[in-house]
PDB file of C-alpha atoms and ligand atoms in Angstrom:
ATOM      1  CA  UNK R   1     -32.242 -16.515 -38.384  1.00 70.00           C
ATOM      2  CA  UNK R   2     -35.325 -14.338 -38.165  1.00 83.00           C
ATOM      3  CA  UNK R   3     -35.504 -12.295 -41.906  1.00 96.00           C
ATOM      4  CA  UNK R   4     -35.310  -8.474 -41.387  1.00 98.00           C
ATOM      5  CA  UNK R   5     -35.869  -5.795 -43.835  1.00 98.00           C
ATOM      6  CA  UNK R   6     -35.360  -2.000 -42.961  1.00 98.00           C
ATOM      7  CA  UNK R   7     -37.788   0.750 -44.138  1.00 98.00           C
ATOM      8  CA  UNK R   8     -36.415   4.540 -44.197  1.00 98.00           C
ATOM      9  CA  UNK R   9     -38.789   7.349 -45.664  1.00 98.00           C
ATOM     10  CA  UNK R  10     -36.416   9.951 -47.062  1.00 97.00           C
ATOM     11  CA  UNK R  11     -37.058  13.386 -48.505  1.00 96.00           C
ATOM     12  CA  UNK R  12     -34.661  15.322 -49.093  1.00 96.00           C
ATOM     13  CA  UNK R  13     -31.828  13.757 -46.923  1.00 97.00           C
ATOM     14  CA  UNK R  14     -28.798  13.372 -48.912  1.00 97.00           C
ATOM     15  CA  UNK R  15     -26.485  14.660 -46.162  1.00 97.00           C
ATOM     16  CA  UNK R  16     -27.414  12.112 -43.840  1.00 98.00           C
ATOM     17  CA  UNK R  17     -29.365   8.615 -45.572  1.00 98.00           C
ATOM     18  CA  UNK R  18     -25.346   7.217 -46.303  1.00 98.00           C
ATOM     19  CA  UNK R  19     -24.548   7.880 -42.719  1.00 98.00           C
ATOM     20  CA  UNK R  20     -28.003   6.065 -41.958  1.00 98.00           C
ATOM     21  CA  UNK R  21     -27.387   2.760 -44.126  1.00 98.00           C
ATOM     22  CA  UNK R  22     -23.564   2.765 -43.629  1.00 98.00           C
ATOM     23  CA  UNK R  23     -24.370   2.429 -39.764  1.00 98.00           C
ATOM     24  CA  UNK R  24     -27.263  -0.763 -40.137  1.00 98.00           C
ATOM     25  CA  UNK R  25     -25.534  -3.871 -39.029  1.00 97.00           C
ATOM     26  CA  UNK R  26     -25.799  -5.619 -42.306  1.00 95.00           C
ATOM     27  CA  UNK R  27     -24.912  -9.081 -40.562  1.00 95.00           C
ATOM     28  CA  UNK R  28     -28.795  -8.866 -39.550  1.00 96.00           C
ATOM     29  CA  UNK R  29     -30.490  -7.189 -42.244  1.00 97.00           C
ATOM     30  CA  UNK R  30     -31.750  -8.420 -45.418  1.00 97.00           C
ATOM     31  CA  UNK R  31     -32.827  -5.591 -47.466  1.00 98.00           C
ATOM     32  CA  UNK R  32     -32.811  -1.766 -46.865  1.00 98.00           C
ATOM     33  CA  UNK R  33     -35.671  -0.406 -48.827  1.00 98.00           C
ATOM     34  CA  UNK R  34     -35.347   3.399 -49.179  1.00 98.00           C
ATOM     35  CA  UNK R  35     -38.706   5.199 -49.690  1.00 98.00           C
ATOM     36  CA  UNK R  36     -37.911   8.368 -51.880  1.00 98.00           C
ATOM     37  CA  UNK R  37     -40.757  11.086 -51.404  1.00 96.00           C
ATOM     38  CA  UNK R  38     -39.939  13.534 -54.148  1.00 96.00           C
ATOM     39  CA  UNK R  39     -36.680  14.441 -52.604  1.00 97.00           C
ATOM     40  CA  UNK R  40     -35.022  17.037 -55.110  1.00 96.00           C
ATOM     41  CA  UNK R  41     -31.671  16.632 -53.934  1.00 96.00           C
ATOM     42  CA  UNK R  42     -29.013  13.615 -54.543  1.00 98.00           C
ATOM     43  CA  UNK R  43     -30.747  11.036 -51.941  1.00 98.00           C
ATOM     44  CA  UNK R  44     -31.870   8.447 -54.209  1.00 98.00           C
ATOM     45  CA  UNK R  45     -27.953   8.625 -55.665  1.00 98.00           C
ATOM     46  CA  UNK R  46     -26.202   8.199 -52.262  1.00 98.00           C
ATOM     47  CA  UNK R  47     -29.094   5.521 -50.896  1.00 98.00           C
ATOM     48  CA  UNK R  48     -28.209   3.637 -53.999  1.00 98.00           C
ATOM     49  CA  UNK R  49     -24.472   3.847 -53.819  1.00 98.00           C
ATOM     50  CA  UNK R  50     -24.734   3.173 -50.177  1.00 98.00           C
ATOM     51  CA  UNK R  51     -26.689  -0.053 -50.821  1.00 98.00           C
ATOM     52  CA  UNK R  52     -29.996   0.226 -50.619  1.00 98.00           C
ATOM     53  CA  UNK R  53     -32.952  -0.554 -52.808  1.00 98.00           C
ATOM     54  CA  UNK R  54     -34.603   2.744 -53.441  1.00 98.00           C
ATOM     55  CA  UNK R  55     -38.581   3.513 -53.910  1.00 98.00           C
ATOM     56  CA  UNK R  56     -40.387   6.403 -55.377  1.00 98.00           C
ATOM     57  CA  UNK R  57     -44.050   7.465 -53.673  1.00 98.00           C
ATOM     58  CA  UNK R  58     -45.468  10.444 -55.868  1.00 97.00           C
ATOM     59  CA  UNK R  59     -47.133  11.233 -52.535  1.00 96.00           C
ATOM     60  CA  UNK R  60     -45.885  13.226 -49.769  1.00 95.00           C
ATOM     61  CA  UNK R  61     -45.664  12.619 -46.277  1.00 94.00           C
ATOM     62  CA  UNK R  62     -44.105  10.473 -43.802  1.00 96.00           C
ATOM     63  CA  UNK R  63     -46.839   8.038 -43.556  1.00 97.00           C
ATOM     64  CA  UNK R  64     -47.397   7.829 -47.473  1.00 98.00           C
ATOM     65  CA  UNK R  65     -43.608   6.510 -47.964  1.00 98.00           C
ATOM     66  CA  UNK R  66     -43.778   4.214 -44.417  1.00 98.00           C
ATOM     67  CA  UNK R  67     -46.866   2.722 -47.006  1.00 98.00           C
ATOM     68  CA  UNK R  68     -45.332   2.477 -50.337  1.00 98.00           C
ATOM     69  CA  UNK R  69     -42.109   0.350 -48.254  1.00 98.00           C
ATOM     70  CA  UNK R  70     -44.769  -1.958 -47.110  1.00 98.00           C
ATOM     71  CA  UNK R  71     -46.028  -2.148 -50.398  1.00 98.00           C
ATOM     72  CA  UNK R  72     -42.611  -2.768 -51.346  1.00 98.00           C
ATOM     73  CA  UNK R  73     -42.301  -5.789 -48.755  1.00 98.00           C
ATOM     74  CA  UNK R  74     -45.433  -7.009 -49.768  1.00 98.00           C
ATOM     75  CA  UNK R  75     -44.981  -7.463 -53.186  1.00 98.00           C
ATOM     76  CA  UNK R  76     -41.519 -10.121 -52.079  1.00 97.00           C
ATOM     77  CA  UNK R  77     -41.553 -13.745 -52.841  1.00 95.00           C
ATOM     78  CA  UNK R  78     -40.101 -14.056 -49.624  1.00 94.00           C
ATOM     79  CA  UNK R  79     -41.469 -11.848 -47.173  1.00 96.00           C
ATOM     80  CA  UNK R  80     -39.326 -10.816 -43.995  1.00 97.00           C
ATOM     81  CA  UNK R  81     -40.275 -11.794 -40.095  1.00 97.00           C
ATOM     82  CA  UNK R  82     -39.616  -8.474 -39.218  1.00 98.00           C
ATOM     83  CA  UNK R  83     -39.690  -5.186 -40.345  1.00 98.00           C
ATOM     84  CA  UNK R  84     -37.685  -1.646 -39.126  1.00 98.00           C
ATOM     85  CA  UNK R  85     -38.502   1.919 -39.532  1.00 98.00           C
ATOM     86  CA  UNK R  86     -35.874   4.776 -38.653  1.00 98.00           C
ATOM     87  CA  UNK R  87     -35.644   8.008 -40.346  1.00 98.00           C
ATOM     88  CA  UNK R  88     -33.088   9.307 -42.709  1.00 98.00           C
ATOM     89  CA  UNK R  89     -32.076  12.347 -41.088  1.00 97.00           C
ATOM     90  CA  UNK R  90     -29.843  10.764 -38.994  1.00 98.00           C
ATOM     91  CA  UNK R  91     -30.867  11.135 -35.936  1.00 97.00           C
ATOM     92  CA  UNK R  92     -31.503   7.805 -34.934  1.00 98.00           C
ATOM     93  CA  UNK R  93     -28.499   5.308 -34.119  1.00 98.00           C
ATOM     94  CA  UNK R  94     -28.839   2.609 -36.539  1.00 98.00           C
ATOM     95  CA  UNK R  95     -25.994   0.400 -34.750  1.00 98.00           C
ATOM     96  CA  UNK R  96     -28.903  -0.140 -31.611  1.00 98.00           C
ATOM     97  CA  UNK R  97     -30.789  -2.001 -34.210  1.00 98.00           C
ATOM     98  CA  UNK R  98     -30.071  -5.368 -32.061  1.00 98.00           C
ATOM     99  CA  UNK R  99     -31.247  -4.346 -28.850  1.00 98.00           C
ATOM    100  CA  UNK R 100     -34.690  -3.721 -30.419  1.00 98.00           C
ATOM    101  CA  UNK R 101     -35.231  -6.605 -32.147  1.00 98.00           C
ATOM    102  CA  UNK R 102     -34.177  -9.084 -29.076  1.00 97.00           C
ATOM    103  CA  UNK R 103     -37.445  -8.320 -27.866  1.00 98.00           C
ATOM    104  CA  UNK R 104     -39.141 -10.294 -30.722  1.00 97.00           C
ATOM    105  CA  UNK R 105     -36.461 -12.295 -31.567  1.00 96.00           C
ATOM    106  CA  UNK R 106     -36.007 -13.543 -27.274  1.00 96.00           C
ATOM    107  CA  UNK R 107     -39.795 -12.669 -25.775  1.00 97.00           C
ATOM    108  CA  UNK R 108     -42.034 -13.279 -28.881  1.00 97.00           C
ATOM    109  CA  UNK R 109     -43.026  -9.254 -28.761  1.00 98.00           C
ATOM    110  CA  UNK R 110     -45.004  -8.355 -31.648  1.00 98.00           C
ATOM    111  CA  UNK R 111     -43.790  -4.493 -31.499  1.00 98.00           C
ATOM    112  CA  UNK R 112     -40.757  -2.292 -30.137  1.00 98.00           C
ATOM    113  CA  UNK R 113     -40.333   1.116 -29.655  1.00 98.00           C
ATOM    114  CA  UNK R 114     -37.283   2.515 -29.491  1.00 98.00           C
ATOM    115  CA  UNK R 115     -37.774   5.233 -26.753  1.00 98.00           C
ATOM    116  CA  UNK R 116     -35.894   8.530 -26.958  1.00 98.00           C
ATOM    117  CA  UNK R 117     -37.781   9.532 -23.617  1.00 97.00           C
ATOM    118  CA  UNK R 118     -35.611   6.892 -21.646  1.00 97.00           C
ATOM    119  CA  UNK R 119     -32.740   6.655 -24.071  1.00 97.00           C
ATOM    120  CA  UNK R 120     -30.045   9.408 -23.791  1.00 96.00           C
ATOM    121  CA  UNK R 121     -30.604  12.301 -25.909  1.00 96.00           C
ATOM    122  CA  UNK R 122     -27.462  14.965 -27.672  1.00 96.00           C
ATOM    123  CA  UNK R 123     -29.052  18.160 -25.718  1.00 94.00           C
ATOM    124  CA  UNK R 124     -31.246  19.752 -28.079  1.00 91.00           C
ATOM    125  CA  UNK R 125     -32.147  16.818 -30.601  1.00 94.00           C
ATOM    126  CA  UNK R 126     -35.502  16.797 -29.558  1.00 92.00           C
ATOM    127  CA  UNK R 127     -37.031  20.077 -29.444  1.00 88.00           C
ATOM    128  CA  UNK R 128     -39.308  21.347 -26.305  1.00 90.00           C
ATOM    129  CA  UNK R 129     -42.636  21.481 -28.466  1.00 89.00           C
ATOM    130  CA  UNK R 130     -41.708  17.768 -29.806  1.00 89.00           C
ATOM    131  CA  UNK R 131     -40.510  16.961 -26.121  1.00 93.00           C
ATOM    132  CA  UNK R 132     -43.880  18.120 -25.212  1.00 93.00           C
ATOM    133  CA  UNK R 133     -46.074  16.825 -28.101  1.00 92.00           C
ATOM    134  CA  UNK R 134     -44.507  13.361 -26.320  1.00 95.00           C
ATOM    135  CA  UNK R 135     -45.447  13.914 -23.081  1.00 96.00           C
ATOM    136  CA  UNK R 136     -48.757  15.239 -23.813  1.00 96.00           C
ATOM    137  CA  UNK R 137     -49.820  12.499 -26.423  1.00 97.00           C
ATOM    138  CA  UNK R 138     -48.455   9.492 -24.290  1.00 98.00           C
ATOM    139  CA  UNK R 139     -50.255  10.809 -21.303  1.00 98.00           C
ATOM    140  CA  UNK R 140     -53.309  10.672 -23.627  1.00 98.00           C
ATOM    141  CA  UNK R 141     -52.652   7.000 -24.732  1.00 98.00           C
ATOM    142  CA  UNK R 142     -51.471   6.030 -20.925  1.00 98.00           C
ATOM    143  CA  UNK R 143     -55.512   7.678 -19.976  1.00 98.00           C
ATOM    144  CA  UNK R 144     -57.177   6.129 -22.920  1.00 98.00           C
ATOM    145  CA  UNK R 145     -55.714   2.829 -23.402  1.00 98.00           C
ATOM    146  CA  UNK R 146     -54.519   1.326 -20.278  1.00 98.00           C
ATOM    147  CA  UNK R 147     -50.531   1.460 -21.554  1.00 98.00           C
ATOM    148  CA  UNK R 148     -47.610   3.571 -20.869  1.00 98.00           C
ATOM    149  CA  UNK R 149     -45.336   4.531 -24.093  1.00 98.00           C
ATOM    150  CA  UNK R 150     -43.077   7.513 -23.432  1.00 98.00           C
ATOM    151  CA  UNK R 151     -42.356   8.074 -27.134  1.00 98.00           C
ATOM    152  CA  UNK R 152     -43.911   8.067 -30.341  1.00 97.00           C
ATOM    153  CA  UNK R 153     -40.190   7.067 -31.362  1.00 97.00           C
ATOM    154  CA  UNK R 154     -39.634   6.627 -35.160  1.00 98.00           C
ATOM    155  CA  UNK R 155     -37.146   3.954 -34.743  1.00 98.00           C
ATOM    156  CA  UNK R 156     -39.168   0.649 -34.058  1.00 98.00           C
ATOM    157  CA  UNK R 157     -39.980  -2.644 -35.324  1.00 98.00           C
ATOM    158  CA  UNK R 158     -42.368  -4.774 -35.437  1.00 98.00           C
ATOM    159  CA  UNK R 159     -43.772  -8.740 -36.541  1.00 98.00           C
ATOM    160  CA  UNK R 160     -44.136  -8.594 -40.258  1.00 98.00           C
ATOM    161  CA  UNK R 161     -47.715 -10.303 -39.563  1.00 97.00           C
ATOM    162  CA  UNK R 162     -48.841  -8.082 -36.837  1.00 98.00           C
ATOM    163  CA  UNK R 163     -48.447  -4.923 -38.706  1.00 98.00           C
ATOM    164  CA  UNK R 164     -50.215  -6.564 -41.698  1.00 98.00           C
ATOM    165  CA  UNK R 165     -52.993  -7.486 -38.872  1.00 98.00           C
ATOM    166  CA  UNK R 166     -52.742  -3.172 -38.319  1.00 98.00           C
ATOM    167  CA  UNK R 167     -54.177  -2.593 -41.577  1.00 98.00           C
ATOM    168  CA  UNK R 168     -51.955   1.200 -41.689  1.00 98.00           C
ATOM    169  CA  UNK R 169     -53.848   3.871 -43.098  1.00 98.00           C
ATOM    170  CA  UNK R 170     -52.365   7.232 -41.906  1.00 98.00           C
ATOM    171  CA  UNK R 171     -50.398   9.501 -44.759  1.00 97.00           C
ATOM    172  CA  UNK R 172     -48.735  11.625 -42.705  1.00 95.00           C
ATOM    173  CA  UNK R 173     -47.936  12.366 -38.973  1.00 93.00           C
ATOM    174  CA  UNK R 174     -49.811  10.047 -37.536  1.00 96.00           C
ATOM    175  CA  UNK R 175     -48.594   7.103 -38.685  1.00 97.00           C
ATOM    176  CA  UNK R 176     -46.180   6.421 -35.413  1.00 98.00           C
ATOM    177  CA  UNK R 177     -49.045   6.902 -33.017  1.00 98.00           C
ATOM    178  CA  UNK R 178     -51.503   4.942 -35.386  1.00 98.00           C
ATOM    179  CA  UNK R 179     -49.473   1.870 -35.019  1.00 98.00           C
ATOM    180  CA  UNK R 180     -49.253   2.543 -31.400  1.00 98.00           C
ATOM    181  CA  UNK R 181     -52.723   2.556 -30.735  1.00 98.00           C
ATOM    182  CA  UNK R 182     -53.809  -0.075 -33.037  1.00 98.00           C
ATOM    183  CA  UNK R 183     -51.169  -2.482 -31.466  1.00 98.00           C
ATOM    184  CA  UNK R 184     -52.979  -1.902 -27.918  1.00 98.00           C
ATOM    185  CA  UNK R 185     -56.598  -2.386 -29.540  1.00 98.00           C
ATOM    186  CA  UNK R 186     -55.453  -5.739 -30.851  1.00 98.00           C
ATOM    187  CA  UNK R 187     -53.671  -6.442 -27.600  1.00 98.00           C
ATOM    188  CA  UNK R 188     -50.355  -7.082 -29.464  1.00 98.00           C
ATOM    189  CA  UNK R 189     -47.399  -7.591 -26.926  1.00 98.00           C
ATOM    190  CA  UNK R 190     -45.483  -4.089 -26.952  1.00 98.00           C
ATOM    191  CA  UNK R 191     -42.457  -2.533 -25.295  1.00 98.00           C
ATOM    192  CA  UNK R 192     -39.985   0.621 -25.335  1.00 98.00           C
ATOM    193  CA  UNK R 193     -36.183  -0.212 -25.648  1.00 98.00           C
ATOM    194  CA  UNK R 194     -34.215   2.834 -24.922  1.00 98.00           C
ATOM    195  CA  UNK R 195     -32.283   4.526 -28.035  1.00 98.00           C
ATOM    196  CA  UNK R 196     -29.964   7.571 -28.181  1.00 98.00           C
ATOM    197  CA  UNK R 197     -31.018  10.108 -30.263  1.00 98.00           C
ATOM    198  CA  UNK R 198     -29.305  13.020 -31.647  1.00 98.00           C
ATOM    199  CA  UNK R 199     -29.534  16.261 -34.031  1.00 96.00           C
ATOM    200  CA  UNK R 200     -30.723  16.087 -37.113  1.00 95.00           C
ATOM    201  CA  UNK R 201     -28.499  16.474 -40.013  1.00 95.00           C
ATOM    202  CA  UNK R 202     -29.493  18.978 -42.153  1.00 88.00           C
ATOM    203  CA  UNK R 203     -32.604  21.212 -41.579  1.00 80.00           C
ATOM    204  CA  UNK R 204     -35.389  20.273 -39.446  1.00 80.00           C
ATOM    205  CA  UNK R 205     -38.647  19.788 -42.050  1.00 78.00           C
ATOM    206  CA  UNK R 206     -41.269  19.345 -39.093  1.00 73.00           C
ATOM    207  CA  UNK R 207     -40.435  19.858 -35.251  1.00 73.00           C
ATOM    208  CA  UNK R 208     -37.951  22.614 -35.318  1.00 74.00           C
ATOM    209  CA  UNK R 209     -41.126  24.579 -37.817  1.00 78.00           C
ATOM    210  CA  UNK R 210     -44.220  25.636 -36.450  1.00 79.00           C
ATOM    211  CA  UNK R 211     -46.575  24.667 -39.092  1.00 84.00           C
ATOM    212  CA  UNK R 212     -45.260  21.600 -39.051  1.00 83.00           C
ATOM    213  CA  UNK R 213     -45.371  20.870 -34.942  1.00 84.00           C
ATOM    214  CA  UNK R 214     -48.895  22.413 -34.944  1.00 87.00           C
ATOM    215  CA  UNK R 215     -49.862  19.937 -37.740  1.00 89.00           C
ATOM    216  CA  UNK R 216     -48.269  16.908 -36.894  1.00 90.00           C
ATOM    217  CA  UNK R 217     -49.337  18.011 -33.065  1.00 92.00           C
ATOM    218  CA  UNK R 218     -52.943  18.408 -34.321  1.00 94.00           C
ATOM    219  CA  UNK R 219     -53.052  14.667 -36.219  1.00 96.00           C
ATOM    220  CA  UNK R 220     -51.310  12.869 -33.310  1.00 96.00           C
ATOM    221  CA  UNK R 221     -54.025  13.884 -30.872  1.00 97.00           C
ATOM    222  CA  UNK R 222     -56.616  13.154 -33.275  1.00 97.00           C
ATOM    223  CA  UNK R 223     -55.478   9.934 -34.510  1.00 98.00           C
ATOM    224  CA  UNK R 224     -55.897   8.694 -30.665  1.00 98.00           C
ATOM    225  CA  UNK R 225     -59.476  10.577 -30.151  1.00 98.00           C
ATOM    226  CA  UNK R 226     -60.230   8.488 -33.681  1.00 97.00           C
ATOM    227  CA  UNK R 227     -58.921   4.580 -32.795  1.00 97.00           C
ATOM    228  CA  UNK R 228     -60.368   4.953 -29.159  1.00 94.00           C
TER     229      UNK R 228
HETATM  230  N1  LIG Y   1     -41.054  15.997 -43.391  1.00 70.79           N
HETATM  231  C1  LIG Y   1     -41.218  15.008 -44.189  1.00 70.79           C
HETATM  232  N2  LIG Y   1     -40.367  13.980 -44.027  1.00 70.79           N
HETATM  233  C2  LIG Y   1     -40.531  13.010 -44.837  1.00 70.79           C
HETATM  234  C3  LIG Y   1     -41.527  13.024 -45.832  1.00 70.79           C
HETATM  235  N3  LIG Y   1     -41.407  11.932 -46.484  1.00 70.79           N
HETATM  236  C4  LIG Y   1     -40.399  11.285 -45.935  1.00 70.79           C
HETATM  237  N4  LIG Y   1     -39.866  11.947 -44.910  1.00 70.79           N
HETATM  238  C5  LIG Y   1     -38.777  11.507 -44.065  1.00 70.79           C
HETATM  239  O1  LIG Y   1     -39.352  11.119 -42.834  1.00 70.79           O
HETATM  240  C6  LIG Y   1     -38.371  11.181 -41.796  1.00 70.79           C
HETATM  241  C7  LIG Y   1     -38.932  11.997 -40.653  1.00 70.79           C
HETATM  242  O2  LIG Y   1     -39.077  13.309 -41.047  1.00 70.79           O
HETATM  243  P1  LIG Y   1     -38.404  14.481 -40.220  1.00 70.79           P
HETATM  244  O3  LIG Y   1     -38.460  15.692 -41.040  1.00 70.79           O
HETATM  245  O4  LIG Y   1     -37.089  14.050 -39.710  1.00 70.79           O
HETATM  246  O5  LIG Y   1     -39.419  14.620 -39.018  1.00 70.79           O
HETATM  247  P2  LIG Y   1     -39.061  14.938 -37.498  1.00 70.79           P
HETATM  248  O6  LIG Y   1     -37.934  14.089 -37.045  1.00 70.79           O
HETATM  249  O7  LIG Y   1     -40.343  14.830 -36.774  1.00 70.79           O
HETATM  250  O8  LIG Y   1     -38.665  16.446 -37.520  1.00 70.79           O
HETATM  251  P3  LIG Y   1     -37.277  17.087 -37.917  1.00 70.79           P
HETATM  252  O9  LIG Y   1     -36.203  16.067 -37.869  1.00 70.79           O
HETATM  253  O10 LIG Y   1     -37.103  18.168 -36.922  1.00 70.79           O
HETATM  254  O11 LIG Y   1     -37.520  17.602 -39.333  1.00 70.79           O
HETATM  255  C8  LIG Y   1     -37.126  11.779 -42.447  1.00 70.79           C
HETATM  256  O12 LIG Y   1     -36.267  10.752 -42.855  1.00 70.79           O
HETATM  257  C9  LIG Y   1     -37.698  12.490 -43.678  1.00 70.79           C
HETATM  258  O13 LIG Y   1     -36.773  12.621 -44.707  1.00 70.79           O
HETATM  259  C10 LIG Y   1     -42.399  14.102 -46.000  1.00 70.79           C
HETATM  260  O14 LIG Y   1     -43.276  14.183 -46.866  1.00 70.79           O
HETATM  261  N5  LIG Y   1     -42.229  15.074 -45.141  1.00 70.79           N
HETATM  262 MG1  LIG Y   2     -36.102  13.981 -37.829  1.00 70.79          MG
END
């Protein structure tokens, strides 16, 4: 029985992170580590009531709390086989957990995506600049790298070891397509699973905001120009 442990960065998502951890199959988890990023709201309460250990990072963004749960990880007598990310938002379906990890667990693959692109999506989850952003920066990696992703999916896992072997550095938005591209420089064994994806609950922090498209848009591209 392979050790898992689960990873969701969470700011501000108290309407959805019990949804998100009620839904994990806890038959093949270990530990849920929540990673609080300054959330002002009641998340850490209803993570913790829900069952999961809960982390502060004083430091925002999406990459900076994907890095304090590794931290977390790291620091565990026991350290798990396999780690998860999904978000907190909801959007993800937590219950597909199995059919990314059979990859690993089956075909010794060091990382999975789950892949929106090919998965079946609630019509208007993924927004036409983020459905873009997608196309555009997987065409990039597909030109660049020799590999076709369709997604820079946030639900995923990956080998313990081989993300170690990543050495992670990005704090914000590109932390998905940092692991990506890493993983093909180090000639890790990936694939894409398809997952369903659907709204967010609650409101939408990056894609559904310019700013935050054009930003995350800007550090996706550049985080492949910078690993090539
Ligand atoms: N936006 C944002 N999200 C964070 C941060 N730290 C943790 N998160 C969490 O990271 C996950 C992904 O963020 P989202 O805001 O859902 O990003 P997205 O899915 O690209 O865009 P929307 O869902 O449209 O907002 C969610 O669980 C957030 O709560 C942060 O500093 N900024
Ligand atoms: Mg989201």
């Amino acid at each position: 029985m392979k050790n898992v442990d689960v990873i969701i960065p969470v700011y501000n998502e108290e309407g959805s992170i019990g949804l998100v951890i009620g839904d994990i199959p806890k038959e093949i988890v270990n530990e849920v580590v929540v990673v609080n990023n300054l959330s002002t709201d009641n998340s850490v309460e209803v993570a913790k009531r829900a069952g999961a250990t809960v982390v502060d990072q004083d430091k925002r963004g999406y990459g900076n709390a994907c890095l304090k749960g590794i931290e977390y990880v790291d620091a565990k007598a026991v350290k798990p086989d396999i780690l998860v990310f999904l978000d907190g938002d909801y959007s993800d379906h937590p219950e597909e957990l199995p059919a990314l990890l059979k990859p690993i667990i089956e075909d010794d693959y060091d990382l999975v995506i789950g892949s929106r692109t090919t998965g079946s999506q609630e019509k208007g989850a993924m927004l036409p600049q983020a459905v873009f952003g997608n196309f555009l920066a997987t065409s990039l990696i597909r030109l660049f790298y020799g590999f076709t992703f369709t997604d820079l999916g946030p639900f995923r896992v990956i080998k313990y070891e081989s993300l170690k072997s990543l050495e992670m550095q990005d704090t914000t938005f590109g932390w998905t397509v940092e692991m990506q591209v890493k993983a093909l420089k180090k000639g890790l064994k990936c694939i894409e699973v398809p997952v369903s994806y659907r709204k967010r609950i609650g409101v939408s922090k990056i894609t559904g905001t310019l700013t935050g498209t054009v930003k995350a848009g800007y550090k996706i591209i550049w985080t492949i120009f910078k690993y090539l």
